[in-house]
C-alpha positions as protocol buffer text, in pm:
chain_id: "A"
residue {
  index: 1
  type: MET
  ca { x: 15451 y: 10952 z: 14172 }
}
residue {
  index: 2
  type: ASP
  ca { x: 15410 y: 11292 z: 14011 }
}
residue {
  index: 3
  type: ALA
  ca { x: 15135 y: 11547 z: 14054 }
}
residue {
  index: 4
  type: GLN
  ca { x: 15057 y: 11744 z: 13741 }
}
residue {
  index: 5
  type: PHE
  ca { x: 14741 y: 11933 z: 13651 }
}
residue {
  index: 6
  type: ALA
  ca { x: 14627 y: 12245 z: 13470 }
}
residue {
  index: 7
  type: LEU
  ca { x: 14307 y: 12439 z: 13408 }
}
residue {
  index: 8
  type: THR
  ca { x: 14188 y: 12730 z: 13198 }
}
residue {
  index: 9
  type: GLY
  ca { x: 13973 y: 13026 z: 13289 }
}
residue {
  index: 10
  type: ARG
  ca { x: 13824 y: 13326 z: 13117 }
}
residue {
  index: 11
  type: ASP
  ca { x: 14160 y: 13471 z: 13009 }
}
residue {
  index: 12
  type: PHE
  ca { x: 14430 y: 13258 z: 13174 }
}
residue {
  index: 13
  type: ALA
  ca { x: 14569 y: 12909 z: 13219 }
}
residue {
  index: 14
  type: ILE
  ca { x: 14709 y: 12772 z: 13546 }
}
residue {
  index: 15
  type: SER
  ca { x: 14968 y: 12493 z: 13554 }
}
residue {
  index: 16
  type: VAL
  ca { x: 15052 y: 12311 z: 13878 }
}
residue {
  index: 17
  type: THR
  ca { x: 15321 y: 12048 z: 13940 }
}
residue {
  index: 18
  type: ASP
  ca { x: 15473 y: 11906 z: 14254 }
}
residue {
  index: 19
  type: THR
  ca { x: 15846 y: 11961 z: 14308 }
}
residue {
  index: 20
  type: ASN
  ca { x: 15940 y: 11611 z: 14429 }
}
residue {
  index: 21
  type: VAL
  ca { x: 16157 y: 11365 z: 14239 }
}
residue {
  index: 22
  type: LEU
  ca { x: 16098 y: 11011 z: 14362 }
}
residue {
  index: 23
  type: GLN
  ca { x: 16265 y: 10679 z: 14288 }
}
residue {
  index: 24
  type: SER
  ca { x: 16069 y: 10389 z: 14431 }
}
residue {
  index: 25
  type: ILE
  ca { x: 16030 y: 10473 z: 14802 }
}
residue {
  index: 26
  type: LEU
  ca { x: 16311 y: 10731 z: 14807 }
}
residue {
  index: 27
  type: LYS
  ca { x: 16267 y: 11105 z: 14773 }
}
residue {
  index: 28
  type: ILE
  ca { x: 16566 y: 11217 z: 14561 }
}
residue {
  index: 29
  type: LYS
  ca { x: 16492 y: 11587 z: 14532 }
}
residue {
  index: 30
  type: THR
  ca { x: 16231 y: 11829 z: 14666 }
}
residue {
  index: 31
  type: ASN
  ca { x: 16286 y: 12143 z: 14454 }
}
residue {
  index: 32
  type: LYS
  ca { x: 16251 y: 12031 z: 14090 }
}
residue {
  index: 33
  type: ASP
  ca { x: 16056 y: 12263 z: 13859 }
}
residue {
  index: 34
  type: LYS
  ca { x: 15875 y: 12031 z: 13617 }
}
residue {
  index: 35
  type: THR
  ca { x: 15765 y: 12311 z: 13383 }
}
residue {
  index: 36
  type: TRP
  ca { x: 15951 y: 12446 z: 13082 }
}
residue {
  index: 37
  type: GLN
  ca { x: 15888 y: 12785 z: 12923 }
}
residue {
  index: 38
  type: LEU
  ca { x: 15876 y: 12733 z: 12545 }
}
residue {
  index: 39
  type: THR
  ca { x: 15765 y: 13077 z: 12425 }
}
residue {
  index: 40
  type: PRO
  ca { x: 15660 y: 13388 z: 12619 }
}
residue {
  index: 41
  type: TYR
  ca { x: 15299 y: 13258 z: 12609 }
}
residue {
  index: 42
  type: THR
  ca { x: 15343 y: 12879 z: 12608 }
}
residue {
  index: 43
  type: MET
  ca { x: 15483 y: 12635 z: 12861 }
}
residue {
  index: 44
  type: MET
  ca { x: 15472 y: 12264 z: 12916 }
}
residue {
  index: 45
  type: SER
  ca { x: 15476 y: 12053 z: 13228 }
}
residue {
  index: 46
  type: VAL
  ca { x: 15632 y: 11710 z: 13189 }
}
residue {
  index: 47
  type: THR
  ca { x: 15612 y: 11403 z: 13410 }
}
residue {
  index: 48
  type: GLY
  ca { x: 15708 y: 11041 z: 13357 }
}
residue {
  index: 49
  type: GLU
  ca { x: 16028 y: 10839 z: 13365 }
}
residue {
  index: 50
  type: ALA
  ca { x: 16302 y: 11039 z: 13535 }
}
residue {
  index: 51
  type: GLY
  ca { x: 16558 y: 10956 z: 13265 }
}
residue {
  index: 52
  type: ASP
  ca { x: 16332 y: 11077 z: 12984 }
}
residue {
  index: 53
  type: ILE
  ca { x: 16194 y: 11402 z: 13124 }
}
residue {
  index: 54
  type: ASP
  ca { x: 16494 y: 11636 z: 13095 }
}
residue {
  index: 55
  type: PRO
  ca { x: 16626 y: 11513 z: 12755 }
}
residue {
  index: 56
  type: PHE
  ca { x: 16277 y: 11529 z: 12603 }
}
residue {
  index: 57
  type: ALA
  ca { x: 16197 y: 11872 z: 12748 }
}
residue {
  index: 58
  type: ASP
  ca { x: 16533 y: 12015 z: 12641 }
}
residue {
  index: 59
  type: TYR
  ca { x: 16486 y: 11874 z: 12289 }
}
residue {
  index: 60
  type: ILE
  ca { x: 16139 y: 12030 z: 12257 }
}
residue {
  index: 61
  type: ARG
  ca { x: 16247 y: 12364 z: 12405 }
}
residue {
  index: 62
  type: GLY
  ca { x: 16549 y: 12381 z: 12173 }
}
residue {
  index: 63
  type: ASN
  ca { x: 16346 y: 12307 z: 11861 }
}
residue {
  index: 64
  type: VAL
  ca { x: 16070 y: 12554 z: 11950 }
}
residue {
  index: 65
  type: LYS
  ca { x: 16337 y: 12821 z: 12009 }
}
residue {
  index: 66
  type: LEU
  ca { x: 16507 y: 12730 z: 11679 }
}
residue {
  index: 67
  type: TYR
  ca { x: 16175 y: 12775 z: 11496 }
}
residue {
  index: 68
  type: SER
  ca { x: 16132 y: 13118 z: 11657 }
}
residue {
  index: 69
  type: VAL
  ca { x: 16481 y: 13228 z: 11555 }
}
residue {
  index: 70
  type: ARG
  ca { x: 16453 y: 13098 z: 11197 }
}
residue {
  index: 71
  type: ASN
  ca { x: 16106 y: 13240 z: 11134 }
}
residue {
  index: 72
  type: SER
  ca { x: 16109 y: 13554 z: 11349 }
}
residue {
  index: 73
  type: GLN
  ca { x: 15783 y: 13450 z: 11517 }
}
residue {
  index: 74
  type: ASP
  ca { x: 15678 y: 13224 z: 11800 }
}
residue {
  index: 75
  type: LEU
  ca { x: 15464 y: 12914 z: 11765 }
}
residue {
  index: 76
  type: THR
  ca { x: 15111 y: 12929 z: 11908 }
}
residue {
  index: 77
  type: PRO
  ca { x: 15018 y: 12688 z: 12189 }
}
residue {
  index: 78
  type: LYS
  ca { x: 14828 y: 12472 z: 11937 }
}
residue {
  index: 79
  type: GLU
  ca { x: 15129 y: 12455 z: 11705 }
}
residue {
  index: 80
  type: VAL
  ca { x: 15360 y: 12367 z: 11996 }
}
residue {
  index: 81
  type: ALA
  ca { x: 15123 y: 12090 z: 12108 }
}
residue {
  index: 82
  type: ASN
  ca { x: 15105 y: 11945 z: 11756 }
}
residue {
  index: 83
  type: PHE
  ca { x: 15485 y: 11954 z: 11729 }
}
residue {
  index: 84
  type: ILE
  ca { x: 15521 y: 11771 z: 12063 }
}
residue {
  index: 85
  type: ARG
  ca { x: 15261 y: 11512 z: 11960 }
}
residue {
  index: 86
  type: GLY
  ca { x: 15444 y: 11453 z: 11633 }
}
residue {
  index: 87
  type: GLU
  ca { x: 15780 y: 11408 z: 11806 }
}
residue {
  index: 88
  type: LEU
  ca { x: 15631 y: 11162 z: 12058 }
}
residue {
  index: 89
  type: ALA
  ca { x: 15464 y: 10967 z: 11776 }
}
residue {
  index: 90
  type: THR
  ca { x: 15789 y: 10951 z: 11579 }
}
residue {
  index: 91
  type: ALA
  ca { x: 15988 y: 10841 z: 11884 }
}
residue {
  index: 92
  type: LEU
  ca { x: 15722 y: 10580 z: 11970 }
}
residue {
  index: 93
  type: ARG
  ca { x: 15783 y: 10409 z: 11636 }
}
residue {
  index: 94
  type: SER
  ca { x: 16157 y: 10389 z: 11695 }
}
residue {
  index: 95
  type: ARG
  ca { x: 16377 y: 10239 z: 11964 }
}
residue {
  index: 96
  type: GLY
  ca { x: 16395 y: 10573 z: 12145 }
}
residue {
  index: 97
  type: ALA
  ca { x: 16041 y: 10614 z: 12277 }
}
residue {
  index: 98
  type: TYR
  ca { x: 15995 y: 10873 z: 12550 }
}
residue {
  index: 99
  type: ARG
  ca { x: 15785 y: 10770 z: 12853 }
}
residue {
  index: 100
  type: VAL
  ca { x: 15658 y: 11119 z: 12932 }
}
residue {
  index: 101
  type: ASN
  ca { x: 15317 y: 11280 z: 12979 }
}
residue {
  index: 102
  type: VAL
  ca { x: 15280 y: 11644 z: 12886 }
}
residue {
  index: 103
  type: LEU
  ca { x: 15037 y: 11926 z: 12955 }
}
residue {
  index: 104
  type: VAL
  ca { x: 15089 y: 12223 z: 12723 }
}
residue {
  index: 105
  type: SER
  ca { x: 14942 y: 12543 z: 12867 }
}
residue {
  index: 106
  type: GLY
  ca { x: 14931 y: 12867 z: 12677 }
}
residue {
  index: 107
  type: PHE
  ca { x: 14764 y: 13188 z: 12575 }
}
residue {
  index: 108
  type: ASP
  ca { x: 14706 y: 13262 z: 12207 }
}
residue {
  index: 109
  type: LYS
  ca { x: 14768 y: 13634 z: 12150 }
}
residue {
  index: 110
  type: VAL
  ca { x: 14581 y: 13630 z: 11817 }
}
residue {
  index: 111
  type: THR
  ca { x: 14254 y: 13476 z: 11942 }
}
residue {
  index: 112
  type: GLY
  ca { x: 14291 y: 13596 z: 12302 }
}
residue {
  index: 113
  type: GLU
  ca { x: 14209 y: 13248 z: 12433 }
}
residue {
  index: 114
  type: PRO
  ca { x: 14390 y: 13031 z: 12686 }
}
residue {
  index: 115
  type: SER
  ca { x: 14433 y: 12662 z: 12611 }
}
residue {
  index: 116
  type: ILE
  ca { x: 14555 y: 12335 z: 12756 }
}
residue {
  index: 117
  type: TYR
  ca { x: 14657 y: 12035 z: 12550 }
}
residue {
  index: 118
  type: TRP
  ca { x: 14671 y: 11693 z: 12719 }
}
residue {
  index: 119
  type: ILE
  ca { x: 14933 y: 11463 z: 12560 }
}
residue {
  index: 120
  type: ASP
  ca { x: 15027 y: 11117 z: 12687 }
}
residue {
  index: 121
  type: TYR
  ca { x: 15331 y: 10899 z: 12622 }
}
residue {
  index: 122
  type: LEU
  ca { x: 15149 y: 10720 z: 12338 }
}
residue {
  index: 123
  type: ALA
  ca { x: 15115 y: 11055 z: 12154 }
}
residue {
  index: 124
  type: ALA
  ca { x: 14740 y: 11086 z: 12209 }
}
residue {
  index: 125
  type: MET
  ca { x: 14647 y: 11454 z: 12222 }
}
residue {
  index: 126
  type: THR
  ca { x: 14334 y: 11652 z: 12295 }
}
residue {
  index: 127
  type: LYS
  ca { x: 14247 y: 12010 z: 12387 }
}
residue {
  index: 128
  type: VAL
  ca { x: 14085 y: 12020 z: 12731 }
}
residue {
  index: 129
  type: PRO
  ca { x: 13954 y: 12286 z: 12973 }
}
residue {
  index: 130
  type: TYR
  ca { x: 14145 y: 12106 z: 13251 }
}
residue {
  index: 131
  type: GLY
  ca { x: 14371 y: 11804 z: 13265 }
}
residue {
  index: 132
  type: ALA
  ca { x: 14586 y: 11588 z: 13488 }
}
residue {
  index: 133
  type: HIS
  ca { x: 14833 y: 11301 z: 13457 }
}
residue {
  index: 134
  type: GLY
  ca { x: 14955 y: 11023 z: 13680 }
}
residue {
  index: 135
  type: TYR
  ca { x: 14811 y: 10850 z: 13985 }
}
residue {
  index: 136
  type: THR
  ca { x: 14701 y: 11183 z: 14126 }
}
residue {
  index: 137
  type: ALA
  ca { x: 14468 y: 11227 z: 13827 }
}
residue {
  index: 138
  type: MET
  ca { x: 14229 y: 10976 z: 13987 }
}
residue {
  index: 139
  type: VAL
  ca { x: 14175 y: 11216 z: 14277 }
}
residue {
  index: 140
  type: LEU
  ca { x: 14216 y: 11540 z: 14083 }
}
residue {
  index: 141
  type: TYR
  ca { x: 13955 y: 11466 z: 13819 }
}
residue {
  index: 142
  type: ALA
  ca { x: 13694 y: 11418 z: 14092 }
}
residue {
  index: 143
  type: VAL
  ca { x: 13768 y: 11767 z: 14227 }
}
residue {
  index: 144
  type: LEU
  ca { x: 13802 y: 11928 z: 13883 }
}
residue {
  index: 145
  type: ASP
  ca { x: 13480 y: 11771 z: 13752 }
}
residue {
  index: 146
  type: ARG
  ca { x: 13288 y: 11897 z: 14055 }
}
residue {
  index: 147
  type: GLU
  ca { x: 13438 y: 12247 z: 14085 }
}
residue {
  index: 148
  type: TYR
  ca { x: 13528 y: 12362 z: 13733 }
}
residue {
  index: 149
  type: LYS
  ca { x: 13301 y: 12595 z: 13537 }
}
residue {
  index: 150
  type: GLN
  ca { x: 13370 y: 12776 z: 13212 }
}
residue {
  index: 151
  type: ASP
  ca { x: 13484 y: 13138 z: 13225 }
}
residue {
  index: 152
  type: ILE
  ca { x: 13605 y: 13124 z: 13585 }
}
residue {
  index: 153
  type: THR
  ca { x: 13809 y: 13411 z: 13725 }
}
residue {
  index: 154
  type: LEU
  ca { x: 14167 y: 13377 z: 13844 }
}
residue {
  index: 155
  type: GLU
  ca { x: 14050 y: 13384 z: 14206 }
}
residue {
  index: 156
  type: ASP
  ca { x: 13806 y: 13099 z: 14137 }
}
residue {
  index: 157
  type: GLY
  ca { x: 14082 y: 12908 z: 13958 }
}
residue {
  index: 158
  type: MET
  ca { x: 14318 y: 12945 z: 14254 }
}
residue {
  index: 159
  type: ALA
  ca { x: 14041 y: 12823 z: 14486 }
}
residue {
  index: 160
  type: ILE
  ca { x: 14013 y: 12508 z: 14272 }
}
residue {
  index: 161
  type: VAL
  ca { x: 14393 y: 12468 z: 14286 }
}
residue {
  index: 162
  type: ARG
  ca { x: 14377 y: 12484 z: 14667 }
}
residue {
  index: 163
  type: LYS
  ca { x: 14104 y: 12219 z: 14675 }
}
residue {
  index: 164
  type: CYS
  ca { x: 14308 y: 11993 z: 14442 }
}
residue {
  index: 165
  type: ILE
  ca { x: 14619 y: 12027 z: 14658 }
}
residue {
  index: 166
  type: ASP
  ca { x: 14417 y: 11959 z: 14973 }
}
residue {
  index: 167
  type: ALA
  ca { x: 14268 y: 11645 z: 14815 }
}
residue {
  index: 168
  type: MET
  ca { x: 14612 y: 11515 z: 14715 }
}
residue {
  index: 169
  type: GLN
  ca { x: 14761 y: 11580 z: 15057 }
}
residue {
  index: 170
  type: LYS
  ca { x: 14469 y: 11409 z: 15225 }
}
residue {
  index: 171
  type: ARG
  ca { x: 14451 y: 11099 z: 15003 }
}
residue {
  index: 172
  type: PHE
  ca { x: 14810 y: 11015 z: 14910 }
}
residue {
  index: 173
  type: LEU
  ca { x: 15061 y: 10845 z: 15136 }
}
residue {
  index: 174
  type: ASN
  ca { x: 15346 y: 11038 z: 14972 }
}
residue {
  index: 175
  type: GLN
  ca { x: 15314 y: 11387 z: 15117 }
}
residue {
  index: 176
  type: MET
  ca { x: 15350 y: 11640 z: 14838 }
}
residue {
  index: 177
  type: SER
  ca { x: 15423 y: 11955 z: 15033 }
}
residue {
  index: 178
  type: THR
  ca { x: 15568 y: 12187 z: 14770 }
}
residue {
  index: 179
  type: PHE
  ca { x: 15420 y: 12283 z: 14434 }
}
residue {
  index: 180
  type: THR
  ca { x: 15509 y: 12505 z: 14138 }
}
residue {
  index: 181
  type: ILE
  ca { x: 15208 y: 12712 z: 14032 }
}
residue {
  index: 182
  type: LYS
  ca { x: 15235 y: 12916 z: 13711 }
}
residue {
  index: 183
  type: VAL
  ca { x: 14979 y: 13137 z: 13540 }
}
residue {
  index: 184
  type: ILE
  ca { x: 14981 y: 13231 z: 13170 }
}
residue {
  index: 185
  type: ASP
  ca { x: 14771 y: 13518 z: 13043 }
}
residue {
  index: 186
  type: ALA
  ca { x: 14799 y: 13819 z: 12809 }
}
residue {
  index: 187
  type: GLN
  ca { x: 15089 y: 13957 z: 13016 }
}
residue {
  index: 188
  type: GLY
  ca { x: 15292 y: 13634 z: 12984 }
}
residue {
  index: 189
  type: THR
  ca { x: 15393 y: 13379 z: 13245 }
}
residue {
  index: 190
  type: ARG
  ca { x: 15432 y: 13434 z: 13616 }
}
residue {
  index: 191
  type: GLU
  ca { x: 15484 y: 13207 z: 13914 }
}
residue {
  index: 192
  type: ILE
  ca { x: 15248 y: 13228 z: 14209 }
}
residue {
  index: 193
  type: ASP
  ca { x: 15353 y: 13124 z: 14557 }
}
residue {
  index: 194
  type: ILE
  ca { x: 15144 y: 12854 z: 14720 }
}
residue {
  index: 195
  type: SER
  ca { x: 15060 y: 13091 z: 15006 }
}
residue {
  index: 196
  type: GLU
  ca { x: 14892 y: 13322 z: 14751 }
}
residue {
  index: 197
  type: ALA
  ca { x: 14685 y: 13035 z: 14610 }
}
C-alpha cells in the first residue's frame, strides 16, 4: 500500500510519497524515495507493482534526458506528462504493460505556472490542482477536497500536507511514519523535512 499525493499552489507544486516498500504483510524497506527528477523543473512520483516501478521510471528518466541532450532544451511538465501517457498506452497494448500510477509535478518556466498531471496504469491522464493514487486516495481526497483552495501559499500547502499525513496515520493499519516531501517552484526542486511541514 503506497501513499502518493501532490498539490499545486500559487507558484509551486508539492509532491508527497511514503518511503515504505511493502510485499503483502511484510515491510521490505523503509527509506525508498518514490520520486524521480526528470528535468530541473519536473519530477514524477511513481507507485504500483514493485517490479515495474524502477524499470519504468528509469526508462522515462533516460528518454527525457536523451531528448534534452539531443535538442538542447528540456521538456515542459505538460510535454513530459504526454510522453509518459503515450509510453503507458503503447505498453498497455503489448505484452509488457506497466502496472504503475504516476503523478507528474512541475513548474513551467515559460508560463510561470505549476502543474500536476494525474496518470493511471491504463494511461488515462488529466491535469489536476491536486491528486492522489492508491488506497490512501480514499482518505486523502476527503481532506484535499475540504482544505484545498486555489492560489494557496506554501505555508497553507504544507498545512494541508500535515493534515493529509495525520489522516493517513489515523485511518490506516499500516503505519506510514516516513515521507518524502518535495517542492517545485521557480528556483527548482527542493526536499523539505517532515518536521518543517
